Short mmCIF file of C-alpha atoms in Angstrom, two decimals:
data_model
loop_
_atom_site.label_atom_id
_atom_site.label_comp_id
_atom_site.label_asym_id
_atom_site.label_seq_id
_atom_site.Cartn_x
_atom_site.Cartn_y
_atom_site.Cartn_z
CA MET A 572 -105.15 -98.09 -104.73
CA GLU A 573 -101.58 -96.87 -104.34
CA THR A 574 -102.27 -93.95 -106.71
CA LYS A 575 -105.30 -92.89 -104.66
CA ILE A 576 -103.31 -93.14 -101.43
CA ARG A 577 -100.44 -91.05 -102.81
CA ARG A 578 -102.95 -88.39 -103.91
CA LEU A 579 -104.40 -88.49 -100.40
CA LEU A 580 -100.94 -88.05 -98.88
CA PHE A 581 -100.44 -84.85 -100.84
CA ILE A 582 -103.77 -83.55 -99.46
CA ILE A 583 -102.72 -84.61 -95.94
CA SER A 584 -99.46 -82.68 -96.14
CA ILE A 585 -101.29 -79.51 -97.21
CA PHE A 586 -103.85 -79.84 -94.41
CA LEU A 587 -101.25 -80.47 -91.74
CA ILE A 588 -99.20 -77.47 -92.74
CA THR A 589 -102.32 -75.33 -92.92
CA CYS A 590 -103.53 -76.49 -89.53
CA SER A 591 -100.15 -76.04 -87.87
CA LEU A 592 -101.14 -72.53 -86.82
CA TRP A 593 -103.36 -72.19 -83.78
CA SER A 594 -106.79 -70.93 -84.76
CA GLN A 595 -110.28 -71.05 -83.40
CA GLU A 596 -111.25 -73.54 -86.08
CA ASN A 597 -108.34 -75.94 -85.38
CA TYR A 598 -107.93 -76.10 -81.63
CA TYR A 599 -109.83 -76.34 -78.39
CA ILE A 600 -108.88 -75.74 -74.75
CA GLN A 601 -108.83 -78.69 -72.37
CA ASP A 602 -108.61 -78.54 -68.58
CA THR A 603 -106.02 -80.88 -67.04
CA GLU A 604 -104.42 -81.37 -63.64
CA ASP A 605 -101.59 -79.13 -64.83
CA GLY A 606 -103.99 -76.42 -66.03
CA ALA A 607 -105.56 -75.50 -69.35
CA VAL A 608 -103.79 -76.71 -72.50
CA PHE A 609 -104.36 -76.16 -76.19
CA VAL A 610 -105.30 -79.24 -78.17
CA GLN A 611 -104.75 -78.89 -81.89
CA THR A 612 -106.83 -80.86 -84.36
CA LEU A 613 -104.98 -81.94 -87.50
CA ARG A 614 -107.35 -83.34 -90.07
CA TRP A 615 -107.28 -84.52 -93.65
CA GLU A 616 -109.70 -85.64 -96.31
CA PRO A 617 -110.99 -89.17 -95.63
CA ASN A 618 -110.51 -91.99 -98.13
CA PRO A 619 -112.70 -95.13 -98.21
CA ASP A 620 -109.77 -97.30 -99.40
CA VAL A 621 -107.82 -96.77 -96.15
CA PHE A 622 -108.69 -98.93 -93.12
CA LYS A 623 -106.59 -97.03 -90.57
CA TYR A 624 -103.79 -94.51 -90.26
CA ASP A 625 -100.61 -94.75 -88.19
CA PHE A 626 -99.56 -91.22 -87.29
CA THR A 627 -96.14 -90.32 -85.84
CA ILE A 628 -94.85 -86.84 -85.06
CA GLU A 629 -91.43 -85.84 -83.67
CA LYS A 630 -90.02 -82.52 -82.48
CA GLU A 631 -86.58 -81.21 -83.30
CA GLY A 632 -84.50 -80.64 -80.21
CA ARG A 633 -81.02 -79.44 -79.57
CA ARG A 634 -78.34 -80.25 -82.12
CA GLY A 635 -81.00 -81.21 -84.65
CA LYS A 636 -82.00 -84.42 -82.88
CA TYR A 637 -85.68 -85.41 -83.13
CA GLU A 638 -87.65 -86.83 -80.23
CA LEU A 639 -91.00 -88.61 -80.35
CA VAL A 640 -93.90 -86.39 -79.37
CA ASP A 641 -96.94 -88.46 -80.24
CA HIS A 642 -97.89 -91.70 -81.94
CA GLN A 643 -101.48 -92.63 -82.72
CA GLU A 644 -103.43 -95.21 -84.66
CA THR A 645 -106.80 -94.01 -85.84
CA THR A 646 -109.55 -94.90 -88.25
CA GLU A 647 -110.67 -91.26 -88.34
CA ASN A 648 -109.38 -88.62 -90.71
CA PHE A 649 -107.88 -86.51 -87.91
CA VAL A 650 -105.73 -86.63 -84.80
CA ASN A 651 -105.72 -84.42 -81.69
CA VAL A 652 -102.29 -83.41 -80.48
CA THR A 653 -100.82 -80.90 -78.06
CA LEU A 654 -97.86 -79.19 -79.67
CA SER A 655 -95.79 -76.32 -78.38
CA ALA A 656 -94.07 -73.89 -80.70
CA GLY A 657 -91.22 -75.48 -82.61
CA HIS A 658 -90.11 -77.45 -85.66
CA TYR A 659 -91.61 -80.91 -86.17
CA ARG A 660 -91.66 -83.73 -88.65
CA TYR A 661 -94.39 -86.28 -89.17
CA LYS A 662 -95.17 -89.36 -91.23
CA LEU A 663 -98.13 -91.64 -91.90
CA ILE A 664 -98.48 -95.34 -92.49
CA LEU A 665 -101.65 -96.26 -94.35
CA TYR A 666 -103.20 -99.69 -93.80
CA ASN A 667 -105.54 -101.52 -96.17
CA PHE A 668 -108.62 -103.53 -95.15
CA LEU A 669 -106.48 -106.64 -94.54
CA GLY A 670 -104.73 -104.79 -91.76
CA LEU A 671 -101.48 -104.69 -93.70
CA PRO A 672 -99.41 -101.55 -94.24
CA GLU A 673 -99.99 -100.38 -97.77
CA LEU A 674 -97.77 -97.32 -97.85
CA GLU A 675 -95.40 -95.45 -95.55
CA THR A 676 -94.67 -91.81 -96.30
CA ASP A 677 -91.43 -89.94 -95.97
CA TRP A 678 -90.95 -87.50 -93.11
CA TYR A 679 -92.62 -84.18 -93.75
CA PRO A 680 -91.61 -80.93 -91.98
CA LEU A 681 -94.13 -79.08 -89.85
CA ASP A 682 -93.70 -75.73 -88.08
CA VAL A 683 -95.89 -74.71 -85.18
CA ILE A 684 -95.87 -70.97 -84.52
CA LYS A 685 -96.79 -69.61 -81.12
CA ALA A 686 -99.94 -67.54 -81.26
CA TYR A 687 -100.12 -64.37 -79.17
CA GLN A 688 -103.55 -63.09 -78.18
CA PRO A 689 -103.82 -59.48 -79.39
CA LYS A 690 -105.61 -56.94 -77.23
CA ILE A 691 -106.65 -53.36 -78.01
CA SER A 692 -107.05 -50.93 -75.13
CA SER A 693 -107.66 -47.68 -77.03
CA ILE A 694 -107.86 -46.06 -80.44
CA SER A 695 -107.28 -42.43 -81.33
CA PRO A 696 -109.23 -40.65 -82.61
CA SER A 697 -112.23 -42.57 -81.30
CA THR A 698 -114.75 -40.20 -82.91
CA ILE A 699 -114.47 -38.69 -86.38
CA TYR A 700 -116.69 -35.92 -87.72
CA LEU A 701 -117.15 -36.07 -91.47
CA GLU A 702 -117.60 -32.29 -91.72
CA GLU A 703 -113.91 -31.98 -90.86
CA GLU A 704 -110.96 -32.80 -93.10
CA GLN A 705 -109.69 -36.36 -92.54
CA ASP A 706 -106.22 -37.90 -92.87
CA GLY A 707 -107.39 -41.50 -92.32
CA ILE A 708 -104.78 -42.20 -89.60
CA PHE A 709 -105.64 -44.10 -86.40
CA VAL A 710 -103.31 -44.87 -83.49
CA VAL A 711 -104.13 -48.19 -81.81
CA GLU A 712 -102.67 -49.12 -78.42
CA GLY A 713 -102.78 -52.46 -76.63
CA TYR A 714 -100.76 -55.65 -76.19
CA GLU A 715 -99.26 -58.25 -78.54
CA LEU A 716 -99.87 -56.07 -81.58
CA ARG A 717 -97.13 -57.80 -83.55
CA PRO A 718 -95.98 -57.12 -87.13
CA ASP A 719 -97.82 -60.23 -88.37
CA THR A 720 -101.12 -59.06 -86.80
CA THR A 721 -103.70 -57.93 -89.34
CA PHE A 722 -106.22 -55.13 -88.76
CA VAL A 723 -109.55 -54.27 -90.35
CA LEU A 724 -112.31 -51.76 -89.69
CA LYS A 725 -115.74 -53.42 -89.70
CA ASN A 726 -119.21 -51.93 -89.97
CA GLY A 727 -121.68 -54.75 -90.52
CA ALA A 728 -120.66 -56.54 -93.70
CA LYS A 729 -118.38 -53.68 -94.79
CA GLU A 730 -114.64 -54.06 -94.12
CA LEU A 731 -111.79 -51.60 -94.66
CA THR A 732 -108.18 -52.74 -94.82
CA PRO A 733 -105.40 -50.25 -93.97
CA ILE A 734 -103.14 -49.24 -96.83
CA LYS A 735 -100.21 -48.99 -94.40
CA VAL A 736 -99.39 -50.25 -90.89
CA GLU A 737 -96.56 -48.96 -88.66
CA ASN A 738 -95.56 -51.03 -85.59
CA ASP A 739 -93.48 -50.09 -82.58
CA SER A 740 -90.72 -52.27 -81.16
CA ARG A 741 -92.68 -53.23 -78.01
CA ASN A 742 -95.71 -54.57 -79.93
CA ARG A 743 -97.98 -52.24 -77.96
CA ARG A 744 -98.73 -49.52 -80.48
CA VAL A 745 -99.58 -49.43 -84.19
CA LYS A 746 -100.47 -46.66 -86.58
CA LEU A 747 -103.08 -47.56 -89.20
CA TYR A 748 -103.41 -45.60 -92.44
CA PHE A 749 -106.74 -45.78 -94.30
CA ASN A 750 -107.97 -44.04 -97.41
CA PRO A 751 -110.01 -41.08 -96.04
CA ASP A 752 -112.46 -41.38 -98.93
CA ASP A 753 -113.46 -44.85 -97.69
CA LEU A 754 -114.48 -43.66 -94.21
CA ASP A 755 -118.25 -43.40 -93.91
CA SER A 756 -120.70 -42.78 -91.10
CA GLY A 757 -121.53 -45.54 -88.63
CA ASN A 758 -120.34 -47.39 -85.53
CA TRP A 759 -117.15 -49.20 -86.49
CA SER A 760 -115.07 -51.83 -84.74
CA VAL A 761 -111.35 -52.49 -85.03
CA VAL A 762 -110.56 -56.20 -85.39
CA ALA A 763 -107.02 -57.41 -84.73
CA THR A 764 -106.20 -60.96 -85.87
CA ASN A 765 -102.93 -62.81 -85.31
CA VAL A 766 -101.45 -65.39 -87.68
CA GLY A 767 -103.19 -68.24 -85.84
CA GLY A 768 -106.63 -66.67 -86.06
CA LEU A 769 -106.91 -65.33 -82.51
CA LYS A 770 -108.98 -62.14 -82.66
CA PHE A 771 -109.78 -59.12 -80.57
CA ASN A 772 -112.71 -56.86 -81.41
CA TYR A 773 -112.65 -53.25 -80.19
CA THR A 774 -115.94 -51.47 -80.85
CA PRO A 775 -115.96 -47.81 -79.65
CA LEU A 776 -115.10 -46.10 -82.93
CA LYS A 777 -117.68 -43.64 -84.26
CA ILE A 778 -117.62 -41.96 -87.63
CA GLN A 779 -120.44 -39.47 -87.82
CA PHE A 780 -121.63 -35.99 -88.70
CA LYS A 781 -121.68 -33.28 -86.04
CA LYS A 782 -125.22 -32.62 -87.19
CA ALA A 783 -126.87 -35.94 -87.83
CA GLN A 784 -129.98 -34.24 -89.24
CA ASP A 785 -130.77 -31.01 -91.07
CA PHE A 786 -133.89 -28.92 -91.56
CA ASP A 787 -133.87 -26.52 -94.53
CA ILE A 788 -136.42 -23.84 -95.37
CA SER A 789 -136.27 -21.90 -98.62
CA GLY A 790 -138.48 -19.68 -100.74
CA GLY A 791 -138.26 -17.62 -103.88
CA TYR A 792 -139.51 -16.94 -107.35
CA SER A 793 -141.04 -19.53 -109.67
CA PHE A 794 -143.33 -19.64 -112.64
CA ILE A 795 -145.49 -22.43 -114.02
CA TRP A 796 -145.55 -23.45 -117.65
CA ILE A 797 -148.38 -25.71 -118.79
CA PRO A 798 -147.38 -26.95 -122.25
CA GLY A 799 -149.82 -28.48 -124.72
CA ASP A 800 -153.03 -27.73 -122.84
CA ASN A 801 -155.86 -26.42 -125.07
CA THR A 802 -157.97 -25.30 -122.11
CA PHE A 803 -155.46 -22.73 -120.88
CA GLU A 804 -154.62 -21.63 -124.40
CA GLU A 805 -158.31 -21.06 -125.20
CA TYR A 806 -159.40 -19.25 -122.03
CA PHE A 807 -156.22 -17.55 -120.82
CA HIS A 808 -154.45 -17.14 -124.15
CA THR A 809 -151.20 -18.18 -122.44
CA GLN A 810 -149.56 -21.25 -120.97
CA ILE A 811 -147.11 -19.44 -118.67
CA SER A 812 -147.78 -17.51 -115.49
CA ALA A 813 -145.01 -15.05 -114.66
CA LEU A 814 -146.42 -14.31 -111.19
CA GLY A 815 -145.31 -17.17 -108.98
CA LEU A 816 -143.89 -18.07 -105.58
CA SER A 817 -142.22 -21.26 -104.39
CA LEU A 818 -141.74 -22.54 -100.85
CA ARG A 819 -139.84 -25.62 -99.75
CA ALA A 820 -139.18 -27.32 -96.40
CA THR A 821 -136.70 -30.24 -96.40
CA TYR A 822 -135.90 -32.59 -93.53
CA ILE A 823 -132.66 -34.58 -93.92
CA PHE A 824 -132.94 -37.62 -91.66
CA LEU A 825 -129.95 -39.69 -92.81
CA LYS A 826 -126.45 -38.67 -93.85
CA THR A 827 -123.72 -40.75 -95.44
CA LYS A 828 -120.51 -39.61 -96.99
CA LYS A 829 -121.84 -40.09 -100.50
CA ALA A 830 -125.43 -38.87 -100.13
CA TYR A 831 -127.98 -37.30 -97.80
CA TYR A 832 -131.55 -38.64 -97.62
CA GLY A 833 -134.67 -36.74 -96.64
CA ILE A 834 -138.23 -35.74 -97.35
CA SER A 835 -139.56 -32.34 -98.43
CA LEU A 836 -142.80 -30.43 -98.72
CA ASN A 837 -142.80 -28.41 -101.95
CA LEU A 838 -145.28 -25.68 -102.82
CA ALA A 839 -145.49 -23.75 -106.09
CA ASN A 840 -148.19 -21.10 -106.43
CA CYS A 841 -148.95 -18.75 -109.32
CA TYR A 842 -151.67 -16.42 -110.58
CA TYR A 843 -153.26 -16.73 -114.01
CA ALA A 844 -155.35 -13.85 -115.39
CA ASN A 845 -156.65 -12.74 -118.76
CA THR A 846 -158.64 -9.65 -119.78
CA LEU A 847 -160.93 -9.94 -122.79
CA PRO A 848 -163.60 -7.58 -124.21
CA LYS A 849 -166.44 -9.80 -122.98
CA TYR A 850 -165.05 -11.00 -119.64
CA ASP A 851 -162.08 -11.23 -117.33
CA LEU A 852 -160.86 -14.63 -116.12
CA SER A 853 -158.49 -15.31 -113.22
CA THR A 854 -157.43 -18.15 -110.91
CA PHE A 855 -154.77 -19.17 -108.44
CA PHE A 856 -152.91 -22.35 -109.40
CA THR A 857 -151.01 -24.38 -106.75
CA ILE A 858 -149.04 -27.61 -106.94
CA ALA A 859 -148.12 -29.14 -103.57
CA ASN A 860 -146.07 -32.35 -103.27
CA ILE A 861 -144.34 -34.45 -100.65
CA ASP A 862 -141.09 -35.70 -102.16
CA PHE A 863 -138.34 -38.12 -101.25
CA ASN A 864 -134.97 -36.36 -101.61
CA VAL A 865 -131.44 -37.55 -102.26
CA GLN A 866 -128.68 -34.93 -102.09
CA PHE A 867 -125.17 -35.55 -103.45
CA PRO A 868 -122.40 -33.37 -101.96
CA PHE A 869 -119.57 -31.79 -103.95
CA MET A 870 -116.84 -29.19 -103.35
CA ASP A 871 -116.38 -30.11 -99.66
CA LYS A 872 -120.15 -29.95 -99.13
CA LYS A 873 -120.50 -26.41 -100.47
CA LEU A 874 -122.41 -27.65 -103.51
CA PHE A 875 -125.22 -30.21 -103.57
CA ILE A 876 -127.25 -31.81 -106.34
CA ASP A 877 -130.76 -32.54 -105.07
CA VAL A 878 -132.84 -35.18 -106.87
CA ARG A 879 -136.43 -35.67 -105.72
CA GLY A 880 -139.70 -37.31 -106.59
CA GLY A 881 -143.08 -37.74 -104.99
CA ALA A 882 -146.82 -37.16 -105.17
CA GLY A 883 -149.34 -34.56 -104.09
CA LEU A 884 -152.19 -32.36 -105.26
CA THR A 885 -152.84 -29.80 -107.97
CA ALA A 886 -155.33 -27.10 -106.97
CA PHE A 887 -157.23 -24.37 -108.80
CA TYR A 888 -159.03 -22.03 -106.45
CA ASP A 889 -161.06 -18.87 -106.78
CA MET A 890 -161.39 -19.40 -110.52
CA HIS A 891 -164.14 -17.06 -111.74
CA PHE A 892 -165.33 -14.93 -114.63
CA GLU A 893 -166.08 -11.23 -114.29
CA PHE A 894 -168.52 -9.60 -116.70
CA ALA A 895 -169.72 -6.07 -117.18
CA HIS A 896 -171.92 -4.42 -114.57
CA ASN A 897 -169.98 -6.18 -111.74
CA ILE A 898 -171.39 -9.57 -112.57
CA SER A 899 -169.19 -12.49 -111.50
CA SER A 900 -169.49 -16.22 -111.81
CA PRO A 901 -169.42 -18.35 -108.64
CA PRO A 902 -165.80 -19.21 -107.68
CA LEU A 903 -164.59 -22.67 -108.71
CA TYR A 904 -162.33 -24.81 -106.54
CA VAL A 905 -160.70 -27.92 -108.03
CA LEU A 906 -158.37 -30.57 -106.59
CA ALA A 907 -156.59 -33.22 -108.64
CA PRO A 908 -153.86 -35.76 -107.78
CA SER A 909 -150.37 -35.27 -109.19
CA VAL A 910 -146.90 -36.82 -109.26
CA SER A 911 -143.64 -34.97 -109.78
CA LEU A 912 -139.93 -35.29 -110.41
CA GLY A 913 -137.39 -32.55 -109.85
CA SER A 914 -133.79 -31.54 -109.34
CA SER A 915 -131.93 -28.54 -107.92
CA VAL A 916 -128.41 -27.23 -107.61
CA ILE A 917 -127.83 -25.96 -104.06
CA PHE A 918 -124.87 -23.71 -103.24
CA TYR A 919 -123.79 -22.66 -99.72
CA PRO A 920 -121.93 -19.31 -99.77
CA THR A 921 -121.92 -19.52 -95.95
CA LYS A 922 -122.28 -22.39 -93.51
CA ARG A 923 -126.07 -22.06 -93.24
CA LEU A 924 -127.27 -19.77 -96.01
CA PHE A 925 -127.85 -21.35 -99.42
CA ILE A 926 -129.08 -20.50 -102.89
CA SER A 927 -131.02 -23.03 -104.93
CA PHE A 928 -131.86 -23.19 -108.62
CA GLY A 929 -133.93 -26.03 -110.02
CA PHE A 930 -137.03 -27.23 -111.75
CA ASP A 931 -139.85 -29.69 -111.20
CA ALA A 932 -142.02 -31.52 -113.68
CA ALA A 933 -145.52 -32.44 -112.50
CA VAL A 934 -148.19 -34.61 -114.07
CA SER A 935 -151.74 -33.91 -112.88
CA LEU A 936 -155.17 -35.25 -113.75
CA ASN A 937 -156.79 -32.65 -116.00
CA VAL A 938 -160.27 -32.06 -114.57
CA PHE A 939 -161.19 -29.65 -117.38
CA SER A 940 -161.16 -32.20 -120.18
CA GLU A 941 -163.43 -35.10 -121.08
CA PRO A 942 -162.41 -37.87 -121.05
CA ARG A 943 -160.00 -37.13 -118.21
CA MET A 944 -156.53 -36.51 -119.65
CA PHE A 945 -153.26 -35.50 -118.02
CA MET A 946 -151.95 -31.99 -117.60
CA TYR A 947 -148.21 -31.39 -117.61
CA SER A 948 -146.51 -28.59 -115.68
CA ILE A 949 -142.91 -27.38 -115.75
CA ILE A 950 -141.91 -25.32 -112.70
CA PRO A 951 -138.47 -23.57 -112.67
CA SER A 952 -137.53 -21.90 -109.39
CA LEU A 953 -134.86 -19.70 -107.87
CA GLU A 954 -134.78 -19.74 -104.08
CA ILE A 955 -132.81 -18.57 -101.09
CA GLY A 956 -132.85 -20.58 -97.89
CA TYR A 957 -131.43 -21.25 -94.46
CA GLN A 958 -130.37 -24.48 -92.77
CA PHE A 959 -131.32 -25.05 -89.14
#
C-alpha cells in the first residue's frame, strides 16, 4: 500500500502546483460578510486505499517564517481554500482504513500568483480589406495587458497566434504581429488570457473584401470540335465549326483569401454548314450550361485560374437540307442533356477589364445515333469581359 500511496503523492504534488494558478476551472467566487472572495479548489486523483487525508498549508511571511493558513481533514480528493498571492508550503498525512496515519509527506512548495483580469477596449485597425496590402500588425489597447498575457485571433474553430507581441510599461497597450498570409475573411475576435485562465473576448474585428460579391460578363470567339462522331463526319464532312461565339455571366457570391466561389451561365454557339452537289446542309449548334465556379487568385489578384463544372442542354436548331429548285426539308430542333467541365485563365490588365482564355469539355446525349450514345465536344474560347 505504501508504494501506491507514494505514487499518489507524486500525482498530488503535480495537481497542486498546476492548480495554484487562479483559473475558471479551479476556483469559484463566494459571497461573504466581507465581500466576494475567490475560493480555489485543489484536487488530486482519488485512491481507494486511503481512508482520509489530513491537509495542512502554511504561508511564508516576513523573515521566512511560515504561518498556518488552513488545516483540513477530508475523505474527498480535494480541498477548498482561499489563498492570496504568495509563497506557500503544504503537506499531507494519509490515513488507512483503521484510522491510523499510514504516511506523512515532506513539505512541498506552492506558489500562488495573483491573476489580473485583462480587458480590451479597442483594436486598430478594426476593419481590414483584403484587396489592400497587409502588414499583419494590430494595436490593442485596454487594461492589465501584462507580458504574461496571451493573445489569439479566433474565427469559429480557427485560431491565429501572433508571431510577436510588444508590450508597453503600463500594461495598457500591446502590438500584435501576425503573418499576413494567415488573415482571411470573416468576423474575428481577439481573446486575451492571463496566466490563471481569466479571459476577455473582444469581437469587433472584421476582415473582409471591399466588394463582397462580383458579377462578371464576358464574350468572345469560340469554336466547337466534336471528335469521333460519325454523324457529323458523314453529313458535314467536318468535326470543327470555325464560326462560333461564346458568352458567359459569372456571379461570385463568396470570397476567401485562397479562393472565390460562384455560379456561371455559359453559352457556346456555332454554325455548321456543308455544300454538296446534291444538297446543302446547315444547323446552329448551342451548348448552354450552369456551372459551379472556383477561382484561385494569383499575382495580387491580377491573375485567376477558374475551374468549373455543371450541367445543361445541347441544342441543334434550324437543321435542314436544301435541294435544287428551292426545295427545303422541314427544320429540325433537338434538345439533349449535357454535363461539362472547364477551366480558364483570367487576366486583369485594369481593375475591371479582363481577358479570359479557356476551354470546356461537354458530354451530351447523341440523339442522332441508335442506340443512344454520347457525343463529346471540346470548346476553346477567347473572351474579353468586364467586372461589375
